[in-house]
Amino acid sequence: APFEILRLSLFAQILAGLLIPILAALWPILRGASISVREALNSYGVDTNRYGASLLDRALGKIRGLPNLMTLMLRNTFRRVGRAALIEITLITAGAIFMMVSSTHNSFRVTFEKIFESFGADVVIEFEQPQRIGEIVPMIQTRPNIAQVEMWVWTAAKARVPGAGGLLSKHEVLVRGIRADSGLFTPNLAAGRALWPADDRGLLLNQKLARKMSLGVGDRVELELGGRKSVWLIVGLIYDLTGQDQNTAYLDRDALNEEMHWVGRATVAEIRATAHTPEAQVAIEKDLRRYFESLQIGLNYTETALASQQTMMAQFDIIINLLLIMTFMIAIVGSVGLSGALSINVLERRREIGVMRTVGASSGDVGIVFVGEGLLLGILSWAQAVPISILAGRYFVDAIGSAINFPATYYYSASGVWLWLGIVAALSLVASWVPAQQATRISVRESLAYE
C-alpha cells in the first residue's frame, strides 16, 4: 500500500507530545510554587530530605553484616523514594509485558505443536486426481523410512444450517474425509468426542466455523458436496489451523466417498516416518516426489509437518515481534530515566562524595556505589515484574488469542523470566555507567566547595 499519514494518528501524537509533559510536570511545579520565600531561603544549599525519618529508612538502617559499600549503596538507592518509584514503574511495566509476551509466544508455539502432533503425519502428499487406495498405499510402503500410511479425501464444500436461506447462510468449508478408526489422527477437541466407526454421518467441525455459524455439539449441518446436499450430525468441535480461515470439517472417508461416488479412492496420503526428525521428513518428501514423477502420477503439492508448522507460526511471530519492539522501547525509556535520576543523585551528593574521598574511598569505590544503585533498581523491578506476569499472563494470552481468533492454551515461559533479568541488568549497567563516571571525576576540593 502507498505511504499515508493518518490524520487521527498524527493528532493523537501531537496531543500526547504536548499534554503528557504538562501533566507529568504539573505536580512538581505546583509543589515548588507553593514554597514560601522564608522556606526557600532557609533550605538553600541544604538537603531537605532527612534520611532516617521514614520507616523504610529505619528498616534499612538496621541491616548489618554487609560490606560498607554495599550498605551505602542499599541505603542511598531509597533515599529518594518517589524518584525511585517512578523509575521502577516504567521498568516493572516493561518487564511484565516482556514476560507476558514471552509466555504468549511460548503458548502459541506449544499449542501449534500439540495441534500438529494430533495429525500424526510427518509428510503430506496431495494428488492431482483421486487415486485408488489399494494401489497407492502399497507403493508408498515400499519406499524407505515409511512407518505408516493413510489415505484421506480432501475436497471443498458449502455448509449451512439446515433450513437457513440466502447467500449469507452458506459458508465455505474444507472437508477432510478420514478413517473413523484412524491410527494417525487424534483430534484436538474443544468439545464433544472423536468420530466413531459406528457413527451415521457424524462430523467434527472446526470450533471457529461452528462459532461463526452458531452451531454446537449435537446440532446438524447441511453440506453441499458436488451439487448433492446431505445433512451431518456434529459430534465434536476441533481445534485446527490447517484451513485458510479455520473452516475445516472432518468426517468418515467411506461415508464421504459414497456421497461423492469416489468409493475406494482418495486424494491425499498422510505418511508417518520411522524417525520424526526434520531431516527424515525432508528426505521422504523428496523421495516420494521423485518416485511419483517417475511414474507420471501428478501431485498438487507435498509438504512436511515441520515446514507447515513453521509457516503458520511465522504469521503469529509478526505480532509477537511487534509487541517485543514496543516492550524494548518502554525499557529504553526506563533506562534513560534511570540514567537521568542517577545523574541528579550525583549532583545532590557532591559533598557526600567528597567526604567519601577524604576517608579513603577510591574512584572505583565511588563508581561501584552508583553502578550498584542502578543495578539494584533494575533487579528489584525484575523481582516485582515476575509475579505480575504470572498473574496477568493468562489473561494477556487470552486477550491476544481472542483478538486474532486463535484459542491458544496458556503455557508460562520460564526462559522469558531469566532472559528479562539479563536484559534489565544490562540496561541498568549501561544507564548507570555515565553517572558513575561523573561521580568518579569529582575531586575533594570541588565537592566540598559545592553549594
Tab-separated table of C-alpha atoms in Angstrom:
chain	number	residue	atom	x	y	z
A	1	ALA	CA	0.000	0.000	0.000
A	2	PRO	CA	1.194	3.574	-0.611
A	3	PHE	CA	2.568	5.604	2.289
A	4	GLU	CA	-0.113	7.599	4.065
A	5	ILE	CA	-0.135	9.844	7.118
A	6	LEU	CA	-3.248	9.142	9.147
A	7	ARG	CA	-4.714	12.372	10.500
A	8	LEU	CA	-6.133	10.740	13.604
A	9	SER	CA	-2.775	9.143	14.438
A	10	LEU	CA	-0.912	12.416	13.834
A	11	PHE	CA	-3.381	14.334	16.018
A	12	ALA	CA	-3.028	11.765	18.804
A	13	GLN	CA	0.778	12.042	18.698
A	14	ILE	CA	0.699	15.858	18.789
A	15	LEU	CA	-1.784	15.821	21.657
A	16	ALA	CA	0.298	13.285	23.594
A	17	GLY	CA	3.516	15.229	22.954
A	18	LEU	CA	2.014	18.452	24.302
A	19	LEU	CA	-0.265	17.150	27.030
A	20	ILE	CA	1.745	14.375	28.695
A	21	PRO	CA	4.803	16.526	29.581
A	22	ILE	CA	2.499	19.166	31.094
A	23	LEU	CA	0.672	16.576	33.171
A	24	ALA	CA	3.950	14.964	34.248
A	25	ALA	CA	5.394	18.334	35.363
A	26	LEU	CA	2.211	19.695	36.959
A	27	TRP	CA	2.645	18.261	40.465
A	28	PRO	CA	6.351	19.188	40.875
A	29	ILE	CA	5.629	22.704	39.592
A	30	LEU	CA	2.692	23.225	41.934
A	31	ARG	CA	4.678	21.859	44.854
A	32	GLY	CA	7.626	24.117	44.056
A	33	ALA	CA	5.420	27.186	43.578
A	34	SER	CA	3.803	26.668	46.983
A	35	ILE	CA	7.123	27.092	48.857
A	36	SER	CA	7.307	30.396	50.736
A	37	VAL	CA	10.247	32.804	50.462
A	38	ARG	CA	11.329	32.007	54.020
A	39	GLU	CA	11.316	28.249	53.362
A	40	ALA	CA	13.194	28.685	50.128
A	41	LEU	CA	15.937	30.836	51.717
A	42	ASN	CA	16.266	28.556	54.749
A	43	SER	CA	16.638	25.449	52.598
A	44	TYR	CA	19.173	26.906	50.178
A	45	GLY	CA	22.134	24.564	49.864
A	46	VAL	CA	20.632	22.123	52.370
A	47	ASP	CA	19.257	18.692	51.587
A	48	THR	CA	15.690	18.918	52.863
A	49	ASN	CA	15.251	15.161	52.573
A	50	ARG	CA	16.113	13.978	56.068
A	51	TYR	CA	17.394	10.435	55.836
A	52	GLY	CA	16.211	8.214	58.678
A	53	ALA	CA	12.797	9.794	59.169
A	54	SER	CA	10.727	7.148	57.357
A	55	LEU	CA	10.013	3.537	58.313
A	56	LEU	CA	11.911	2.333	55.238
A	57	ASP	CA	14.987	4.335	56.230
A	58	ARG	CA	14.899	2.933	59.754
A	59	ALA	CA	14.464	-0.607	58.433
A	60	LEU	CA	17.442	-0.229	56.091
A	61	GLY	CA	19.459	1.284	58.933
A	62	LYS	CA	19.080	-1.935	60.916
A	63	ILE	CA	20.748	-4.067	58.238
A	64	ARG	CA	24.099	-5.331	59.492
A	65	GLY	CA	26.843	-7.640	58.277
A	66	LEU	CA	27.132	-6.346	54.714
A	67	PRO	CA	30.266	-4.726	53.272
A	68	ASN	CA	30.336	-0.952	53.781
A	69	LEU	CA	29.999	-0.137	50.083
A	70	MET	CA	27.018	-2.469	49.713
A	71	THR	CA	25.328	-0.996	52.795
A	72	LEU	CA	25.858	2.525	51.462
A	73	MET	CA	24.558	1.517	48.040
A	74	LEU	CA	21.434	-0.090	49.541
A	75	ARG	CA	20.546	2.904	51.700
A	76	ASN	CA	21.231	5.508	49.005
A	77	THR	CA	19.034	3.664	46.490
A	78	PHE	CA	15.949	4.527	48.540
A	79	ARG	CA	17.000	7.971	49.696
A	80	ARG	CA	14.587	9.471	47.153
A	81	VAL	CA	11.715	7.011	47.333
A	82	GLY	CA	9.439	8.942	44.979
A	83	ARG	CA	12.121	9.227	42.321
A	84	ALA	CA	12.972	5.539	42.602
A	85	ALA	CA	9.277	4.608	42.421
A	86	LEU	CA	8.797	6.470	39.120
A	87	ILE	CA	11.746	4.615	37.581
A	88	GLU	CA	10.501	1.287	38.961
A	89	ILE	CA	7.032	1.771	37.456
A	90	THR	CA	8.484	2.050	33.951
A	91	LEU	CA	10.898	-0.864	34.347
A	92	ILE	CA	8.273	-3.065	36.030
A	93	THR	CA	5.814	-2.335	33.207
A	94	ALA	CA	8.409	-3.208	30.569
A	95	GLY	CA	9.433	-6.372	32.409
A	96	ALA	CA	5.890	-7.602	32.981
A	97	ILE	CA	4.941	-7.007	29.341
A	98	PHE	CA	8.118	-8.704	28.080
A	99	MET	CA	7.499	-11.811	30.178
A	100	MET	CA	3.819	-11.903	29.187
A	101	VAL	CA	4.783	-11.600	25.512
A	102	SER	CA	7.303	-14.415	26.003
A	103	SER	CA	4.544	-16.521	27.560
A	104	THR	CA	2.281	-15.676	24.619
A	105	HIS	CA	4.943	-16.838	22.164
A	106	ASN	CA	5.502	-19.994	24.200
A	107	SER	CA	1.760	-20.651	24.433
A	108	PHE	CA	1.310	-20.252	20.679
A	109	ARG	CA	4.310	-22.484	19.952
A	110	VAL	CA	3.229	-25.306	22.276
A	111	THR	CA	-0.371	-25.076	21.058
A	112	PHE	CA	0.847	-25.346	17.466
A	113	GLU	CA	2.966	-28.358	18.341
A	114	LYS	CA	0.069	-30.140	20.041
A	115	ILE	CA	-2.280	-29.412	17.133
A	116	PHE	CA	0.197	-30.753	14.572
A	117	GLU	CA	1.039	-33.744	16.772
A	118	SER	CA	-2.660	-34.644	16.705
A	119	PHE	CA	-2.441	-35.282	12.952
A	120	GLY	CA	0.350	-37.806	13.435
A	121	ALA	CA	1.751	-37.347	9.912
A	122	ASP	CA	5.281	-36.248	9.052
A	123	VAL	CA	4.702	-35.797	5.307
A	124	VAL	CA	1.537	-34.958	3.349
A	125	ILE	CA	1.090	-35.585	-0.371
A	126	GLU	CA	-1.895	-34.371	-2.380
A	127	PHE	CA	-2.538	-35.951	-5.781
A	128	GLU	CA	-3.944	-34.109	-8.780
A	129	GLN	CA	-6.610	-36.794	-9.276
A	130	PRO	CA	-8.285	-39.242	-6.866
A	131	GLN	CA	-6.170	-42.396	-6.626
A	132	ARG	CA	-7.100	-45.994	-5.827
A	133	ILE	CA	-6.297	-46.585	-2.183
A	134	GLY	CA	-5.426	-50.259	-2.736
A	135	GLU	CA	-2.756	-49.297	-5.286
A	136	ILE	CA	-1.171	-46.175	-3.758
A	137	VAL	CA	-0.716	-47.428	-0.178
A	138	PRO	CA	1.465	-50.455	-1.133
A	139	MET	CA	3.520	-48.251	-3.452
A	140	ILE	CA	4.317	-45.789	-0.666
A	141	GLN	CA	5.033	-48.545	1.841
A	142	THR	CA	7.819	-49.879	-0.393
A	143	ARG	CA	9.774	-46.628	-0.030
A	144	PRO	CA	12.457	-46.295	2.692
A	145	ASN	CA	11.795	-44.950	6.213
A	146	ILE	CA	7.985	-45.232	5.946
A	147	ALA	CA	6.236	-46.396	9.130
A	148	GLN	CA	2.547	-45.845	8.344
A	149	VAL	CA	0.334	-44.573	5.511
A	150	GLU	CA	-3.285	-43.435	5.498
A	151	MET	CA	-5.277	-42.171	2.537
A	152	TRP	CA	-7.614	-39.227	3.099
A	153	VAL	CA	-10.052	-37.339	0.906
A	154	TRP	CA	-9.763	-33.548	0.717
A	155	THR	CA	-12.464	-31.555	-1.023
A	156	ALA	CA	-14.297	-28.229	-0.825
A	157	ALA	CA	-17.974	-27.845	0.075
A	158	LYS	CA	-20.613	-25.370	1.175
A	159	ALA	CA	-22.063	-25.582	4.677
A	160	ARG	CA	-25.146	-24.034	6.177
A	161	VAL	CA	-27.623	-24.508	8.978
A	162	PRO	CA	-30.447	-26.788	7.735
A	163	GLY	CA	-33.405	-24.676	6.662
A	164	ALA	CA	-31.433	-21.419	6.510
A	165	GLY	CA	-31.838	-19.406	3.318
A	166	GLY	CA	-29.964	-16.656	1.492
A	167	LEU	CA	-26.418	-16.341	0.174
A	168	LEU	CA	-25.060	-15.250	3.558
A	169	SER	CA	-26.215	-18.506	5.123
A	170	LYS	CA	-23.627	-20.506	3.144
A	171	HIS	CA	-20.064	-20.900	4.403
A	172	GLU	CA	-17.010	-22.260	2.632
A	173	VAL	CA	-15.762	-25.436	4.304
A	174	LEU	CA	-12.743	-27.634	3.628
A	175	VAL	CA	-13.867	-31.233	4.080
A	176	ARG	CA	-11.408	-33.877	5.267
A	177	GLY	CA	-12.515	-37.477	4.792
A	178	ILE	CA	-10.601	-39.662	7.276
A	179	ARG	CA	-10.819	-43.184	8.605
A	180	ALA	CA	-13.034	-43.120	11.704
A	181	ASP	CA	-10.590	-45.602	13.295
A	182	SER	CA	-7.529	-43.657	12.148
A	183	GLY	CA	-4.238	-44.740	13.683
A	184	LEU	CA	-2.647	-41.360	12.892
A	185	PHE	CA	-5.261	-38.734	13.642
A	186	THR	CA	-6.055	-37.877	17.265
A	187	PRO	CA	-8.314	-34.807	17.135
A	188	ASN	CA	-7.541	-31.896	19.435
A	189	LEU	CA	-11.083	-31.451	20.712
A	190	ALA	CA	-12.625	-28.258	22.039
A	191	ALA	CA	-15.908	-30.020	22.831
A	192	GLY	CA	-17.673	-33.330	22.210
A	193	ARG	CA	-15.895	-36.505	21.095
A	194	ALA	CA	-13.990	-38.016	18.189
A	195	LEU	CA	-15.543	-39.878	15.277
A	196	TRP	CA	-16.636	-43.472	15.858
A	197	PRO	CA	-16.850	-46.144	13.130
A	198	ALA	CA	-20.500	-46.701	14.097
A	199	ASP	CA	-21.413	-43.033	13.562
A	200	ASP	CA	-24.100	-42.426	10.971
A	201	ARG	CA	-22.901	-39.306	9.161
A	202	GLY	CA	-21.020	-37.936	12.146
A	203	LEU	CA	-18.846	-34.837	11.714
A	204	LEU	CA	-16.125	-32.918	13.523
A	205	LEU	CA	-16.402	-29.161	12.880
A	206	ASN	CA	-13.748	-26.508	13.399
A	207	GLN	CA	-14.661	-24.609	16.551
A	208	LYS	CA	-14.150	-21.214	14.872
A	209	LEU	CA	-16.506	-22.058	11.996
A	210	ALA	CA	-19.002	-23.547	14.469
A	211	ARG	CA	-18.982	-20.307	16.446
A	212	LYS	CA	-19.494	-18.302	13.253
A	213	MET	CA	-22.479	-20.491	12.311
A	214	SER	CA	-23.816	-20.563	15.912
A	215	LEU	CA	-23.601	-24.361	15.999
A	216	GLY	CA	-22.520	-26.757	18.712
A	217	VAL	CA	-22.223	-30.448	19.559
A	218	GLY	CA	-25.476	-32.246	18.787
A	219	ASP	CA	-26.544	-29.781	16.089
A	220	ARG	CA	-26.848	-30.711	12.423
A	221	VAL	CA	-25.175	-29.057	9.461
A	222	GLU	CA	-26.027	-29.324	5.778
A	223	LEU	CA	-23.141	-29.912	3.347
A	224	GLU	CA	-23.294	-29.306	-0.393
A	225	LEU	CA	-20.815	-31.758	-1.958
A	226	GLY	CA	-20.506	-31.806	-5.738
A	227	GLY	CA	-24.020	-30.494	-6.203
A	228	ARG	CA	-25.537	-33.018	-3.756
A	229	LYS	CA	-26.850	-31.948	-0.352
A	230	SER	CA	-26.632	-34.081	2.774
A	231	VAL	CA	-27.131	-33.500	6.500
A	232	TRP	CA	-24.484	-34.454	9.080
A	233	LEU	CA	-24.501	-34.573	12.877
A	234	ILE	CA	-21.824	-32.584	14.761
A	235	VAL	CA	-20.304	-34.964	17.311
A	236	GLY	CA	-17.340	-32.785	18.253
A	237	LEU	CA	-15.682	-29.393	17.846
A	238	ILE	CA	-11.997	-29.374	16.941
A	239	TYR	CA	-9.016	-27.026	17.094
A	240	ASP	CA	-7.492	-26.963	13.623
A	241	LEU	CA	-5.317	-24.363	11.883
A	242	THR	CA	-4.793	-26.101	8.546
A	243	GLY	CA	-7.696	-24.390	6.788
A	244	GLN	CA	-7.337	-20.976	5.206
A	245	ASP	CA	-9.767	-19.483	7.720
A	246	GLN	CA	-10.041	-22.319	10.266
A	247	ASN	CA	-13.033	-23.630	8.300
A	248	THR	CA	-12.379	-27.377	8.246
A	249	ALA	CA	-14.734	-30.315	8.828
A	250	TYR	CA	-13.745	-33.960	9.416
A	251	LEU	CA	-15.995	-36.887	8.585
A	252	ASP	CA	-15.760	-40.586	7.789
A	253	ARG	CA	-13.934	-41.217	4.499
A	254	ASP	CA	-16.170	-44.077	3.377
A	255	ALA	CA	-19.356	-42.109	4.025
A	256	LEU	CA	-17.914	-39.152	2.129
A	257	ASN	CA	-16.839	-41.364	-0.790
A	258	GLU	CA	-20.346	-42.826	-1.067
A	259	GLU	CA	-21.743	-39.302	-1.223
A	260	MET	CA	-19.260	-38.266	-3.932
A	261	HIS	CA	-19.167	-41.594	-5.799
A	262	TRP	CA	-15.443	-41.993	-5.071
A	263	VAL	CA	-15.622	-45.403	-3.380
A	264	GLY	CA	-12.145	-46.878	-2.872
A	265	ARG	CA	-10.363	-43.656	-3.852
A	266	ALA	CA	-8.592	-40.828	-2.026
A	267	THR	CA	-6.747	-37.620	-2.853
A	268	VAL	CA	-4.200	-37.273	-0.029
A	269	ALA	CA	-1.588	-39.534	1.542
A	270	GLU	CA	-0.787	-38.921	5.207
A	271	ILE	CA	2.604	-40.513	5.979
A	272	ARG	CA	4.357	-41.193	9.266
A	273	ALA	CA	8.129	-41.659	9.172
A	274	THR	CA	10.172	-44.112	11.195
A	275	ALA	CA	12.159	-41.138	12.555
A	276	HIS	CA	10.373	-37.870	13.397
A	277	THR	CA	13.267	-35.562	12.586
A	278	PRO	CA	13.286	-32.615	10.138
A	279	GLU	CA	15.935	-34.369	8.035
A	280	ALA	CA	13.851	-37.553	7.778
A	281	GLN	CA	10.747	-35.581	6.778
A	282	VAL	CA	12.582	-33.717	4.015
A	283	ALA	CA	14.229	-36.907	2.729
A	284	ILE	CA	10.879	-38.733	2.486
A	285	GLU	CA	9.214	-35.764	0.788
A	286	LYS	CA	11.939	-35.531	-1.886
A	287	ASP	CA	11.999	-39.300	-2.426
A	288	LEU	CA	8.238	-39.616	-2.898
A	289	ARG	CA	8.083	-36.587	-5.181
A	290	ARG	CA	10.740	-38.110	-7.479
A	291	TYR	CA	9.105	-41.536	-7.237
A	292	PHE	CA	5.649	-40.399	-8.348
A	293	GLU	CA	7.077	-38.138	-11.036
A	294	SER	CA	8.877	-41.164	-12.469
A	295	LEU	CA	5.529	-42.985	-12.554
A	296	GLN	CA	3.890	-39.927	-14.145
A	297	ILE	CA	1.399	-39.595	-11.298
A	298	GLY	CA	0.625	-35.896	-10.890
A	299	LEU	CA	0.957	-34.216	-7.497
A	300	ASN	CA	-0.616	-30.926	-6.418
A	301	TYR	CA	1.861	-30.404	-3.615
A	302	THR	CA	3.963	-32.094	-0.957
A	303	GLU	CA	4.758	-30.690	2.461
A	304	THR	CA	6.441	-31.736	5.676
A	305	ALA	CA	4.717	-31.263	9.018
A	306	LEU	CA	7.593	-29.150	10.319
A	307	ALA	CA	7.517	-26.786	7.311
A	308	SER	CA	3.758	-26.361	7.648
A	309	GLN	CA	4.084	-25.634	11.346
A	310	GLN	CA	6.843	-23.079	10.788
A	311	THR	CA	4.836	-21.337	8.058
A	312	MET	CA	1.826	-20.911	10.314
A	313	MET	CA	3.915	-19.897	13.322
A	314	ALA	CA	5.661	-17.218	11.247
A	315	GLN	CA	2.351	-15.400	10.815
A	316	PHE	CA	1.927	-15.169	14.580
A	317	ASP	CA	5.596	-14.228	15.070
A	318	ILE	CA	4.860	-10.910	13.341
A	319	ILE	CA	2.537	-9.961	16.195
A	320	ILE	CA	4.966	-11.237	18.834
A	321	ASN	CA	7.887	-9.289	17.333
A	322	LEU	CA	5.860	-6.067	17.222
A	323	LEU	CA	4.964	-6.497	20.891
A	324	LEU	CA	8.613	-7.147	21.783
A	325	ILE	CA	9.702	-3.992	19.936
A	326	MET	CA	7.183	-1.968	21.941
A	327	THR	CA	8.446	-3.583	25.143
A	328	PHE	CA	12.062	-2.695	24.380
A	329	MET	CA	11.040	0.894	23.682
A	330	ILE	CA	9.437	1.087	27.132
A	331	ALA	CA	12.560	-0.466	28.669
A	332	ILE	CA	14.821	2.050	26.925
A	333	VAL	CA	12.665	4.907	28.227
A	334	GLY	CA	13.019	3.432	31.709
A	335	SER	CA	16.798	3.118	31.389
A	336	VAL	CA	17.070	6.738	30.199
A	337	GLY	CA	15.019	7.786	33.221
A	338	LEU	CA	17.289	5.710	35.447
A	339	SER	CA	20.363	7.387	33.991
A	340	GLY	CA	18.839	10.828	34.489
A	341	ALA	CA	17.863	10.084	38.084
A	342	LEU	CA	21.356	8.812	38.927
A	343	SER	CA	22.879	11.916	37.324
A	344	ILE	CA	20.701	14.076	39.587
A	345	ASN	CA	21.813	11.950	42.536
A	346	VAL	CA	25.435	12.691	41.669
A	347	LEU	CA	24.741	16.442	41.713
A	348	GLU	CA	22.859	16.237	45.009
A	349	ARG	CA	25.547	14.142	46.689
A	350	ARG	CA	28.692	16.013	45.684
A	351	ARG	CA	29.515	16.797	49.293
A	352	GLU	CA	28.935	13.183	50.275
A	353	ILE	CA	31.294	12.061	47.509
A	354	GLY	CA	33.908	14.474	48.844
A	355	VAL	CA	33.550	13.062	52.351
A	356	MET	CA	33.949	9.528	50.952
A	357	ARG	CA	37.143	10.619	49.201
A	358	THR	CA	38.572	12.215	52.357
A	359	VAL	CA	38.145	8.988	54.318
A	360	GLY	CA	39.971	6.939	51.687
A	361	ALA	CA	37.363	5.881	49.083
A	362	SER	CA	38.877	5.430	45.629
A	363	SER	CA	37.293	6.429	42.318
A	364	GLY	CA	36.426	2.787	41.776
A	365	ASP	CA	34.584	2.648	45.112
A	366	VAL	CA	32.572	5.755	44.248
A	367	GLY	CA	31.724	4.336	40.813
A	368	ILE	CA	30.673	0.974	42.285
A	369	VAL	CA	28.187	2.692	44.616
A	370	PHE	CA	26.340	4.411	41.742
A	371	VAL	CA	26.525	1.432	39.383
A	372	GLY	CA	25.247	-0.748	42.203
A	373	GLU	CA	22.306	1.579	42.812
A	374	GLY	CA	21.276	1.363	39.168
A	375	LEU	CA	21.704	-2.420	39.097
A	376	LEU	CA	19.723	-2.814	42.323
A	377	LEU	CA	16.796	-0.799	40.915
A	378	GLY	CA	16.839	-2.953	37.773
A	379	ILE	CA	16.861	-6.239	39.710
A	380	LEU	CA	14.107	-5.012	42.057
A	381	SER	CA	11.943	-4.124	39.054
A	382	TRP	CA	12.513	-7.647	37.708
A	383	ALA	CA	11.549	-9.230	41.043
A	384	GLN	CA	8.295	-7.234	41.092
A	385	ALA	CA	7.509	-7.848	37.408
A	386	VAL	CA	7.732	-11.651	37.733
A	387	PRO	CA	4.623	-12.152	39.951
A	388	ILE	CA	2.694	-9.608	37.858
A	389	SER	CA	3.498	-11.524	34.681
A	390	ILE	CA	2.453	-14.799	36.332
A	391	LEU	CA	-0.892	-13.398	37.482
A	392	ALA	CA	-1.682	-11.426	34.312
A	393	GLY	CA	-0.040	-13.704	31.734
A	394	ARG	CA	-3.055	-15.975	31.228
A	395	TYR	CA	-5.370	-13.009	30.625
A	396	PHE	CA	-2.841	-11.462	28.235
A	397	VAL	CA	-2.644	-14.678	26.184
A	398	ASP	CA	-6.437	-14.982	26.168
A	399	ALA	CA	-6.803	-11.361	25.006
A	400	ILE	CA	-4.302	-11.770	22.149
A	401	GLY	CA	-5.832	-15.111	21.167
A	402	SER	CA	-9.321	-13.613	21.186
A	403	ALA	CA	-8.198	-10.682	19.024
A	404	ILE	CA	-6.783	-12.971	16.322
A	405	ASN	CA	-9.290	-15.822	16.763
A	406	PHE	CA	-6.690	-18.291	17.988
A	407	PRO	CA	-7.658	-20.095	21.222
A	408	ALA	CA	-4.152	-20.799	22.485
A	409	THR	CA	-3.602	-22.863	25.629
A	410	TYR	CA	-1.636	-20.934	28.269
A	411	TYR	CA	1.939	-22.067	28.976
A	412	TYR	CA	4.113	-19.762	31.104
A	413	SER	CA	7.608	-19.084	29.757
A	414	ALA	CA	10.284	-19.598	32.430
A	415	SER	CA	13.008	-18.752	29.900
A	416	GLY	CA	11.442	-15.295	29.432
A	417	VAL	CA	11.935	-14.614	33.145
A	418	TRP	CA	15.690	-15.220	33.038
A	419	LEU	CA	16.083	-13.519	29.670
A	420	TRP	CA	14.491	-10.345	31.017
A	421	LEU	CA	16.742	-10.481	34.095
A	422	GLY	CA	19.750	-10.382	31.772
A	423	ILE	CA	18.254	-7.576	29.661
A	424	VAL	CA	17.258	-5.347	32.571
A	425	ALA	CA	20.633	-5.915	34.273
A	426	ALA	CA	22.455	-4.910	31.083
A	427	LEU	CA	20.256	-1.827	30.610
A	428	SER	CA	20.777	-0.822	34.255
A	429	LEU	CA	24.550	-1.154	33.980
A	430	VAL	CA	24.640	0.900	30.790
A	431	ALA	CA	22.298	3.543	32.241
A	432	SER	CA	24.351	3.925	35.432
A	433	TRP	CA	27.748	3.966	33.699
A	434	VAL	CA	27.709	7.655	32.701
A	435	PRO	CA	26.543	8.957	36.129
A	436	ALA	CA	29.147	6.734	37.791
A	437	GLN	CA	31.866	8.220	35.578
A	438	GLN	CA	30.677	11.727	36.510
A	439	ALA	CA	30.913	10.839	40.177
A	440	THR	CA	34.463	9.476	39.879
A	441	ARG	CA	35.680	12.727	38.294
A	442	ILE	CA	34.557	14.892	41.233
A	443	SER	CA	37.551	15.993	43.291
A	444	VAL	CA	37.532	16.600	47.061
A	445	ARG	CA	38.015	20.365	46.603
A	446	GLU	CA	35.124	20.628	44.093
A	447	SER	CA	32.763	18.581	46.211
A	448	LEU	CA	33.404	20.456	49.481
A	449	ALA	CA	33.090	23.835	47.705
A	450	TYR	CA	29.786	22.860	46.063
A	451	GLU	CA	26.595	24.563	47.308
